[in-house]
XYZ file of C-alpha atoms in Angstrom:
150
model
C 4.564 -4.052 3.704
C 3.356 -2.692 0.382
C 0.095 -3.653 -1.230
C 0.645 -3.003 -4.934
C -2.194 -2.935 -7.447
C -0.582 -3.204 -10.877
C -2.732 -2.225 -13.860
C -1.199 -2.896 -17.263
C -2.938 -0.975 -20.048
C 0.087 -0.792 -22.339
C 2.464 -2.955 -24.299
C 6.204 -2.659 -24.506
C 9.097 -3.541 -22.271
C 7.509 -3.614 -18.844
C 9.376 -4.566 -15.671
C 8.308 -7.568 -13.634
C 5.892 -6.878 -10.802
C 8.604 -8.041 -8.384
C 10.938 -5.274 -9.642
C 8.208 -2.633 -9.415
C 7.472 -3.742 -5.847
C 11.163 -3.731 -4.884
C 11.610 -0.175 -6.204
C 8.504 1.005 -4.360
C 9.637 -0.630 -1.123
C 13.045 1.013 -1.392
C 11.601 4.474 -2.035
C 8.959 4.094 0.674
C 11.093 2.520 3.395
C 11.113 5.775 5.376
C 7.329 5.520 5.724
C 6.255 3.793 8.903
C 3.680 1.052 8.547
C 1.985 -0.419 5.520
C 1.306 1.338 2.240
C -1.164 0.661 -0.528
C -0.643 2.092 -3.986
C -1.596 1.547 -7.583
C 0.749 1.640 -10.546
C -1.030 1.974 -13.874
C 1.063 1.473 -17.016
C -0.446 3.311 -19.976
C -0.015 4.150 -23.642
C 0.573 7.701 -24.875
C -3.072 8.602 -25.479
C -4.081 7.911 -21.871
C -0.902 9.538 -20.566
C -1.571 12.657 -22.627
C -5.205 12.880 -21.500
C -4.288 12.574 -17.810
C -1.463 15.108 -18.120
C -3.778 17.538 -19.928
C -6.568 17.066 -17.378
C -4.484 17.299 -14.199
C -1.496 19.438 -15.199
C -2.855 21.381 -18.210
C 0.055 20.069 -20.338
C -0.961 18.569 -23.671
C 1.620 15.795 -24.014
C 2.241 12.424 -22.413
C 4.782 12.537 -19.594
C 6.824 9.732 -18.064
C 5.214 9.504 -14.616
C 2.267 11.158 -12.918
C 1.770 10.905 -9.164
C -1.623 11.191 -7.516
C -1.264 11.212 -3.722
C -4.298 9.979 -1.821
C -5.857 13.138 -0.463
C -7.968 11.519 2.217
C -7.370 11.962 5.964
C -5.983 8.758 7.495
C -8.790 8.571 10.044
C -11.344 8.261 7.219
C -9.666 5.207 5.708
C -9.268 1.744 7.095
C -6.476 1.066 4.587
C -3.050 2.738 4.343
C -3.759 4.268 0.915
C -0.769 6.199 -0.375
C -1.913 7.037 -3.905
C -1.491 6.182 -7.580
C 1.306 6.324 -10.117
C 0.588 6.443 -13.836
C 3.593 5.591 -15.993
C 3.562 6.023 -19.761
C 5.452 3.029 -21.160
C 6.331 4.473 -24.608
C 7.662 7.674 -23.020
C 9.859 5.709 -20.603
C 11.250 3.615 -23.467
C 11.851 6.654 -25.679
C 13.545 8.675 -22.914
C 15.866 5.826 -21.986
C 16.951 5.449 -25.622
C 17.343 9.196 -26.227
C 19.290 9.710 -22.987
C 21.469 6.623 -23.442
C 20.241 5.106 -20.183
C 19.668 1.449 -19.417
C 15.927 0.855 -19.606
C 15.832 -0.981 -16.267
C 17.664 1.890 -14.531
C 15.281 4.458 -16.031
C 12.262 2.427 -14.906
C 13.688 2.157 -11.377
C 14.323 5.905 -11.294
C 10.842 6.864 -12.443
C 9.038 4.456 -10.109
C 11.029 5.714 -7.129
C 10.627 9.338 -8.281
C 6.859 8.847 -8.378
C 6.829 7.179 -4.959
C 8.770 10.087 -3.467
C 6.135 12.459 -4.850
C 3.509 10.345 -3.073
C 5.450 10.943 0.150
C 5.335 14.710 -0.424
C 8.722 15.332 -2.027
C 8.755 17.818 -4.879
C 11.119 19.673 -7.191
C 9.321 22.972 -7.661
C 12.131 25.088 -6.229
C 15.880 24.473 -6.230
C 16.145 23.502 -2.563
C 13.348 20.928 -2.796
C 14.748 19.625 -6.075
C 18.195 19.103 -4.573
C 16.748 17.204 -1.602
C 14.635 14.950 -3.821
C 17.359 14.364 -6.415
C 19.911 13.585 -3.707
C 17.635 10.907 -2.291
C 17.004 9.501 -5.785
C 20.749 9.302 -6.417
C 21.247 7.457 -3.128
C 18.440 4.968 -3.789
C 19.603 4.251 -7.331
C 23.200 3.808 -6.161
C 21.959 1.155 -3.728
C 20.630 -0.712 -6.754
C 23.901 -0.237 -8.639
C 22.437 2.259 -11.102
C 24.224 5.463 -12.147
C 23.224 9.012 -11.253
C 20.250 9.840 -13.494
C 21.072 13.557 -13.336
C 24.764 13.257 -14.254
C 24.331 14.670 -17.753
C 22.195 17.657 -16.794
């Protein structure tokens, strides 16, 4: 089971909480037991500030993942971490890339959840593993390969 704390600090076309939960559950199904995570939906100014603070990149990005860095034995909750998603960036990317907005949202939520599980795309081998899993998960939802045009 997933305990989802949804924080909406942005306007725009935002998916239903049920969709966000479904995408998280799909991406996290390999994790045994319960998971607790927060998804915070933000505007560009907050997205830029967080990206600058944590990644030293002075622009808003689509999704930031903050895995809970606390040993399990110190918590009495199954805290997985936080996702911060910049709504205007998601909308702009979907339009620029000719992607359905719902498919792009699903991709980014699942991408962020996979980061919370420890997946990464720093080197080519890790990127291929993560992208392959993303393709599989999105196909299960009936969405196209998000990397097809790259």
